[in-house]
Structure formats: C-alpha cells, structure tokens
Amino acid sequence: MDSSLSKSEEALLRLKNGNVKYTISGFFTGEIGERIRKETFENGQKPFAVVISCSDSRVIPEVIFSCGIGELFVIRVAGNVALDTEMASIDYCVNHLGVSLAVVLGHTNCGAVKAALKGHNSGLVARITSDIQKGIGREQDYCSASKLNVKYQAEKLREAFPSIKVAEAMYDINTGCVSWL
Ligand SMILES: [Zn+2]
C-alpha cells in the first residue's frame, strides 16, 4: 500500500480493489480458513471498514469486496438505513474498534426503496420506508431515489461521526460492480 495514503483512504482503496477482484474472478476470495479463524480468536478483530448494506439476499458485502474473517464490520438492514440501532453499532465500531471508514452501500432493484416510492407506510416496515422517504423527498425516478437514499444515510453518519470518512456506493446486483458516488 502507498504510505502517503491516510488510513481511511487506504481502506477505501482496499474495498475498490476487492470489488475489482470479485468481478474479474467471479469467485469469493476472502480468507475464511482455520488460520485466520484462530488468529482473530486469539488476537481479536481489527476490521478496516464498517459497511452498512441492505439485507437483500443478493447483496453480500464480504463477497462483493473479497473480504474474509475479521476484515469488515457489517450492518445489514433493509434499505441500508442508519437508524438508532445502526448508529449505535457504528459508534461501537468507530470508538472501540478504531475503524476510520464507513460505507453506505445501496444496490439496484432494492425492494425497500421501491416500497418507499410506492408510499408503503403500514406496520413495522414504516420505520424503514418513512426514513427512506425523508431522503428521497419528491423524487419519483427509482435510480435517482436509490442514490438519494444512500446520500441521505451517509449524511447522517457524517454528522454523527465527524472523525471518520464516509463513502457512498451503489452495488449492481446484475454485474457485481460497485460504483462510488
Ligand atoms: Zn435492498
């Protein structure tokens, strides 16, 4: 790694390279064997980034970024929203694990964003859709709305955790590519 890069820039570069590795190889290449399992058991975890991603079964952050055991602190929640419990998880990650990069990872064909656009506000799902609606405002275009949601959630993280770098990204569930906003 280039020593002139800050810790958060280096972490972001690792994620970018990891996604390229995944899309070129088409395989999961993260280390998940006995060696790393024992090492992280004995020495504890030192993840280099926290990723807040959708729970969608087609979006698997470790696979997308070619990361194995101990590398990513992942929060998965429908619509990749940053509400109280997600914020609390990030707080732990930043202040106890020393992580300096957070990524809000949206994705194409997100059901939670579609539900928010359609105005689905009943039951418990409303906790998620109403928050997404705050981020997308009057936007009706699905692609633009998905990006606005990512930006809105990222902005909340920037306000709550000014000491870390917050990156915004969209994952294409068809190509496997992550685009950085
Ligand atoms: Zn989704």
mmCIF file of C-alpha atoms and ligand atoms in Angstrom:
data_model
loop_
_atom_site.group_PDB
_atom_site.id
_atom_site.type_symbol
_atom_site.label_atom_id
_atom_site.label_comp_id
_atom_site.label_asym_id
_atom_site.label_seq_id
_atom_site.Cartn_x
_atom_site.Cartn_y
_atom_site.Cartn_z
ATOM 1 C CA MET A 1 0.000 0.000 0.000
ATOM 2 C CA ASP A 2 1.035 3.594 -0.702
ATOM 3 C CA SER A 3 2.314 5.083 2.571
ATOM 4 C CA SER A 4 1.143 8.576 1.577
ATOM 5 C CA LEU A 5 -2.478 7.475 1.873
ATOM 6 C CA SER A 6 -4.398 8.030 5.095
ATOM 7 C CA LYS A 7 -5.805 5.038 6.940
ATOM 8 C CA SER A 8 -9.336 5.702 5.595
ATOM 9 C CA GLU A 9 -8.096 6.244 2.027
ATOM 10 C CA GLU A 10 -6.159 3.010 2.224
ATOM 11 C CA ALA A 11 -9.277 1.227 3.500
ATOM 12 C CA LEU A 12 -11.333 2.624 0.617
ATOM 13 C CA LEU A 13 -8.717 1.504 -1.892
ATOM 14 C CA ARG A 14 -8.807 -1.990 -0.398
ATOM 15 C CA LEU A 15 -12.571 -2.141 -0.942
ATOM 16 C CA LYS A 16 -12.286 -0.843 -4.508
ATOM 17 C CA ASN A 17 -9.594 -3.387 -5.343
ATOM 18 C CA GLY A 18 -11.592 -6.123 -3.630
ATOM 19 C CA ASN A 19 -14.610 -5.446 -5.813
ATOM 20 C CA VAL A 20 -12.499 -5.474 -8.973
ATOM 21 C CA LYS A 21 -11.030 -8.799 -7.855
ATOM 22 C CA TYR A 22 -14.528 -10.214 -7.320
ATOM 23 C CA THR A 23 -15.934 -9.055 -10.648
ATOM 24 C CA ILE A 24 -12.906 -10.277 -12.603
ATOM 25 C CA SER A 25 -12.633 -13.676 -10.890
ATOM 26 C CA GLY A 26 -16.327 -14.327 -10.282
ATOM 27 C CA PHE A 27 -15.352 -16.123 -7.087
ATOM 28 C CA PHE A 28 -15.250 -15.402 -3.392
ATOM 29 C CA THR A 29 -11.597 -14.965 -2.471
ATOM 30 C CA GLY A 30 -11.758 -13.808 1.159
ATOM 31 C CA GLU A 31 -9.766 -15.750 3.742
ATOM 32 C CA ILE A 32 -12.113 -17.850 5.890
ATOM 33 C CA GLY A 33 -9.973 -20.865 6.829
ATOM 34 C CA GLU A 34 -8.587 -22.162 10.101
ATOM 35 C CA ARG A 35 -5.518 -19.878 10.125
ATOM 36 C CA ILE A 36 -7.458 -16.610 10.158
ATOM 37 C CA ARG A 37 -10.127 -18.057 12.417
ATOM 38 C CA LYS A 38 -7.537 -18.889 15.059
ATOM 39 C CA GLU A 39 -5.667 -15.612 14.610
ATOM 40 C CA THR A 40 -8.779 -13.483 15.110
ATOM 41 C CA PHE A 41 -9.913 -15.636 18.003
ATOM 42 C CA GLU A 42 -6.597 -15.182 19.785
ATOM 43 C CA ASN A 43 -5.911 -11.543 18.889
ATOM 44 C CA GLY A 44 -9.400 -10.097 18.479
ATOM 45 C CA GLN A 45 -10.928 -8.398 15.481
ATOM 46 C CA LYS A 46 -9.468 -5.401 13.659
ATOM 47 C CA PRO A 47 -11.893 -4.688 10.820
ATOM 48 C CA PHE A 48 -10.679 -1.978 8.408
ATOM 49 C CA ALA A 49 -14.140 -0.671 7.454
ATOM 50 C CA VAL A 50 -17.761 -0.674 8.535
ATOM 51 C CA VAL A 51 -20.304 -1.310 5.801
ATOM 52 C CA ILE A 52 -23.973 -0.531 6.161
ATOM 53 C CA SER A 53 -25.705 -2.533 3.492
ATOM 54 C CA CYS A 54 -29.182 -3.773 2.584
ATOM 55 C CA SER A 55 -30.304 -7.168 3.922
ATOM 56 C CA ASP A 56 -31.210 -8.214 0.385
ATOM 57 C CA SER A 57 -30.018 -11.815 -0.115
ATOM 58 C CA ARG A 58 -28.257 -10.822 -3.327
ATOM 59 C CA VAL A 59 -26.010 -8.298 -1.586
ATOM 60 C CA ILE A 60 -23.209 -9.935 0.414
ATOM 61 C CA PRO A 61 -20.594 -7.297 1.382
ATOM 62 C CA GLU A 62 -17.788 -9.756 2.195
ATOM 63 C CA VAL A 63 -18.177 -11.425 -1.193
ATOM 64 C CA ILE A 64 -18.552 -8.178 -3.130
ATOM 65 C CA PHE A 65 -15.348 -6.787 -1.590
ATOM 66 C CA SER A 66 -13.362 -10.048 -1.430
ATOM 67 C CA CYS A 67 -13.016 -9.856 2.352
ATOM 68 C CA GLY A 68 -12.710 -12.693 4.829
ATOM 69 C CA ILE A 69 -12.945 -13.174 8.571
ATOM 70 C CA GLY A 70 -12.084 -10.109 10.643
ATOM 71 C CA GLU A 71 -11.939 -7.575 7.816
ATOM 72 C CA LEU A 72 -15.378 -5.949 7.611
ATOM 73 C CA PHE A 73 -17.803 -4.875 10.308
ATOM 74 C CA VAL A 74 -21.108 -5.325 8.501
ATOM 75 C CA ILE A 75 -24.502 -3.919 9.390
ATOM 76 C CA ARG A 76 -27.263 -5.291 7.205
ATOM 77 C CA VAL A 77 -30.700 -3.742 7.322
ATOM 78 C CA ALA A 78 -33.421 -3.433 4.693
ATOM 79 C CA GLY A 79 -32.893 -0.227 2.720
ATOM 80 C CA ASN A 80 -29.440 0.330 4.292
ATOM 81 C CA VAL A 81 -30.956 2.865 6.675
ATOM 82 C CA ALA A 82 -28.998 4.393 9.551
ATOM 83 C CA LEU A 83 -31.488 4.494 12.423
ATOM 84 C CA ASP A 84 -30.724 4.313 16.163
ATOM 85 C CA THR A 85 -29.514 0.724 16.423
ATOM 86 C CA GLU A 86 -27.399 1.005 13.278
ATOM 87 C CA MET A 87 -25.883 4.233 14.617
ATOM 88 C CA ALA A 88 -25.124 2.500 17.898
ATOM 89 C CA SER A 89 -23.351 -0.305 16.037
ATOM 90 C CA ILE A 90 -21.267 2.217 14.104
ATOM 91 C CA ASP A 91 -20.465 4.052 17.332
ATOM 92 C CA TYR A 92 -19.064 0.827 18.754
ATOM 93 C CA CYS A 93 -17.105 0.188 15.599
ATOM 94 C CA VAL A 94 -15.591 3.680 15.461
ATOM 95 C CA ASN A 95 -14.914 4.229 19.141
ATOM 96 C CA HIS A 96 -13.946 0.725 20.276
ATOM 97 C CA LEU A 97 -12.546 -0.922 17.173
ATOM 98 C CA GLY A 98 -10.895 2.163 15.703
ATOM 99 C CA VAL A 99 -12.462 1.943 12.262
ATOM 100 C CA SER A 100 -11.956 5.104 10.184
ATOM 101 C CA LEU A 101 -14.055 4.335 7.106
ATOM 102 C CA ALA A 102 -17.806 3.766 6.832
ATOM 103 C CA VAL A 103 -19.504 2.823 3.583
ATOM 104 C CA VAL A 104 -23.207 3.162 2.874
ATOM 105 C CA LEU A 105 -23.852 0.519 0.241
ATOM 106 C CA GLY A 106 -27.100 0.777 -1.685
ATOM 107 C CA HIS A 107 -27.980 -1.556 -4.536
ATOM 108 C CA THR A 108 -30.022 -1.807 -7.723
ATOM 109 C CA ASN A 109 -33.536 -3.315 -7.563
ATOM 110 C CA CYS A 110 -33.870 -2.513 -3.865
ATOM 111 C CA GLY A 111 -37.311 -3.539 -2.618
ATOM 112 C CA ALA A 112 -37.166 -1.161 0.342
ATOM 113 C CA VAL A 113 -36.593 1.861 -1.924
ATOM 114 C CA LYS A 114 -39.397 0.675 -4.229
ATOM 115 C CA ALA A 115 -41.722 0.317 -1.222
ATOM 116 C CA ALA A 116 -40.829 3.831 -0.081
ATOM 117 C CA LEU A 117 -41.537 5.207 -3.569
ATOM 118 C CA LYS A 118 -44.932 3.472 -3.607
ATOM 119 C CA GLY A 119 -45.763 5.022 -0.237
ATOM 120 C CA HIS A 120 -45.935 1.782 1.735
ATOM 121 C CA ASN A 121 -46.149 3.093 5.276
ATOM 122 C CA SER A 122 -48.027 0.471 7.233
ATOM 123 C CA GLY A 123 -46.875 -1.740 10.081
ATOM 124 C CA LEU A 124 -43.294 -2.061 11.219
ATOM 125 C CA VAL A 125 -41.982 -1.594 7.679
ATOM 126 C CA ALA A 126 -42.924 2.090 8.016
ATOM 127 C CA ARG A 127 -39.920 2.598 10.295
ATOM 128 C CA ILE A 128 -37.753 1.920 7.284
ATOM 129 C CA THR A 129 -39.838 3.346 4.437
ATOM 130 C CA SER A 130 -40.571 6.623 6.245
ATOM 131 C CA ASP A 131 -36.857 7.174 6.778
ATOM 132 C CA ILE A 132 -36.088 6.445 3.118
ATOM 133 C CA GLN A 133 -38.862 8.873 2.123
ATOM 134 C CA LYS A 134 -37.125 11.634 4.100
ATOM 135 C CA GLY A 135 -34.045 11.034 1.981
ATOM 136 C CA ILE A 136 -35.709 10.840 -1.419
ATOM 137 C CA GLY A 137 -38.226 13.666 -0.999
ATOM 138 C CA ARG A 138 -40.348 14.083 -4.119
ATOM 139 C CA GLU A 139 -38.043 12.122 -6.393
ATOM 140 C CA GLN A 140 -40.015 9.587 -8.442
ATOM 141 C CA ASP A 141 -37.265 8.086 -10.560
ATOM 142 C CA TYR A 142 -36.196 4.808 -8.985
ATOM 143 C CA CYS A 143 -32.461 5.057 -9.800
ATOM 144 C CA SER A 144 -32.185 8.632 -8.562
ATOM 145 C CA ALA A 145 -34.173 7.773 -5.438
ATOM 146 C CA SER A 146 -31.833 4.886 -4.599
ATOM 147 C CA LYS A 147 -28.819 7.194 -4.798
ATOM 148 C CA LEU A 148 -30.560 9.910 -2.784
ATOM 149 C CA ASN A 149 -31.271 7.370 -0.052
ATOM 150 C CA VAL A 150 -27.587 6.396 0.098
ATOM 151 C CA LYS A 151 -26.570 10.070 0.261
ATOM 152 C CA TYR A 152 -29.124 10.810 2.983
ATOM 153 C CA GLN A 153 -27.976 7.910 5.156
ATOM 154 C CA ALA A 154 -24.316 8.854 4.580
ATOM 155 C CA GLU A 155 -25.018 12.434 5.619
ATOM 156 C CA LYS A 156 -26.431 11.205 8.942
ATOM 157 C CA LEU A 157 -23.227 9.254 9.514
ATOM 158 C CA ARG A 158 -21.073 12.294 8.703
ATOM 159 C CA GLU A 159 -22.960 14.369 11.239
ATOM 160 C CA ALA A 160 -22.784 11.734 13.958
ATOM 161 C CA PHE A 161 -19.170 10.683 13.313
ATOM 162 C CA PRO A 162 -17.193 13.670 12.007
ATOM 163 C CA SER A 163 -13.867 11.957 12.700
ATOM 164 C CA ILE A 164 -14.296 9.238 10.066
ATOM 165 C CA LYS A 165 -14.514 9.134 6.278
ATOM 166 C CA VAL A 166 -17.949 8.183 4.930
ATOM 167 C CA ALA A 167 -18.175 6.792 1.392
ATOM 168 C CA GLU A 168 -21.303 6.289 -0.711
ATOM 169 C CA ALA A 169 -21.661 3.345 -3.065
ATOM 170 C CA MET A 170 -24.163 1.512 -5.237
ATOM 171 C CA TYR A 171 -23.906 -2.200 -5.963
ATOM 172 C CA ASP A 172 -25.243 -3.550 -9.252
ATOM 173 C CA ILE A 173 -26.829 -6.943 -8.500
ATOM 174 C CA ASN A 174 -26.570 -7.868 -12.175
ATOM 175 C CA THR A 175 -22.901 -7.115 -12.930
ATOM 176 C CA GLY A 176 -21.422 -7.388 -9.410
ATOM 177 C CA CYS A 177 -19.798 -3.966 -9.830
ATOM 178 C CA VAL A 178 -19.774 -1.306 -7.130
ATOM 179 C CA SER A 179 -19.959 2.304 -8.309
ATOM 180 C CA TRP A 180 -18.782 5.027 -5.937
ATOM 181 C CA LEU A 181 -20.992 8.098 -5.756
HETATM 182 ZN ZN ZN B 1 -32.424 -3.533 -0.751
#
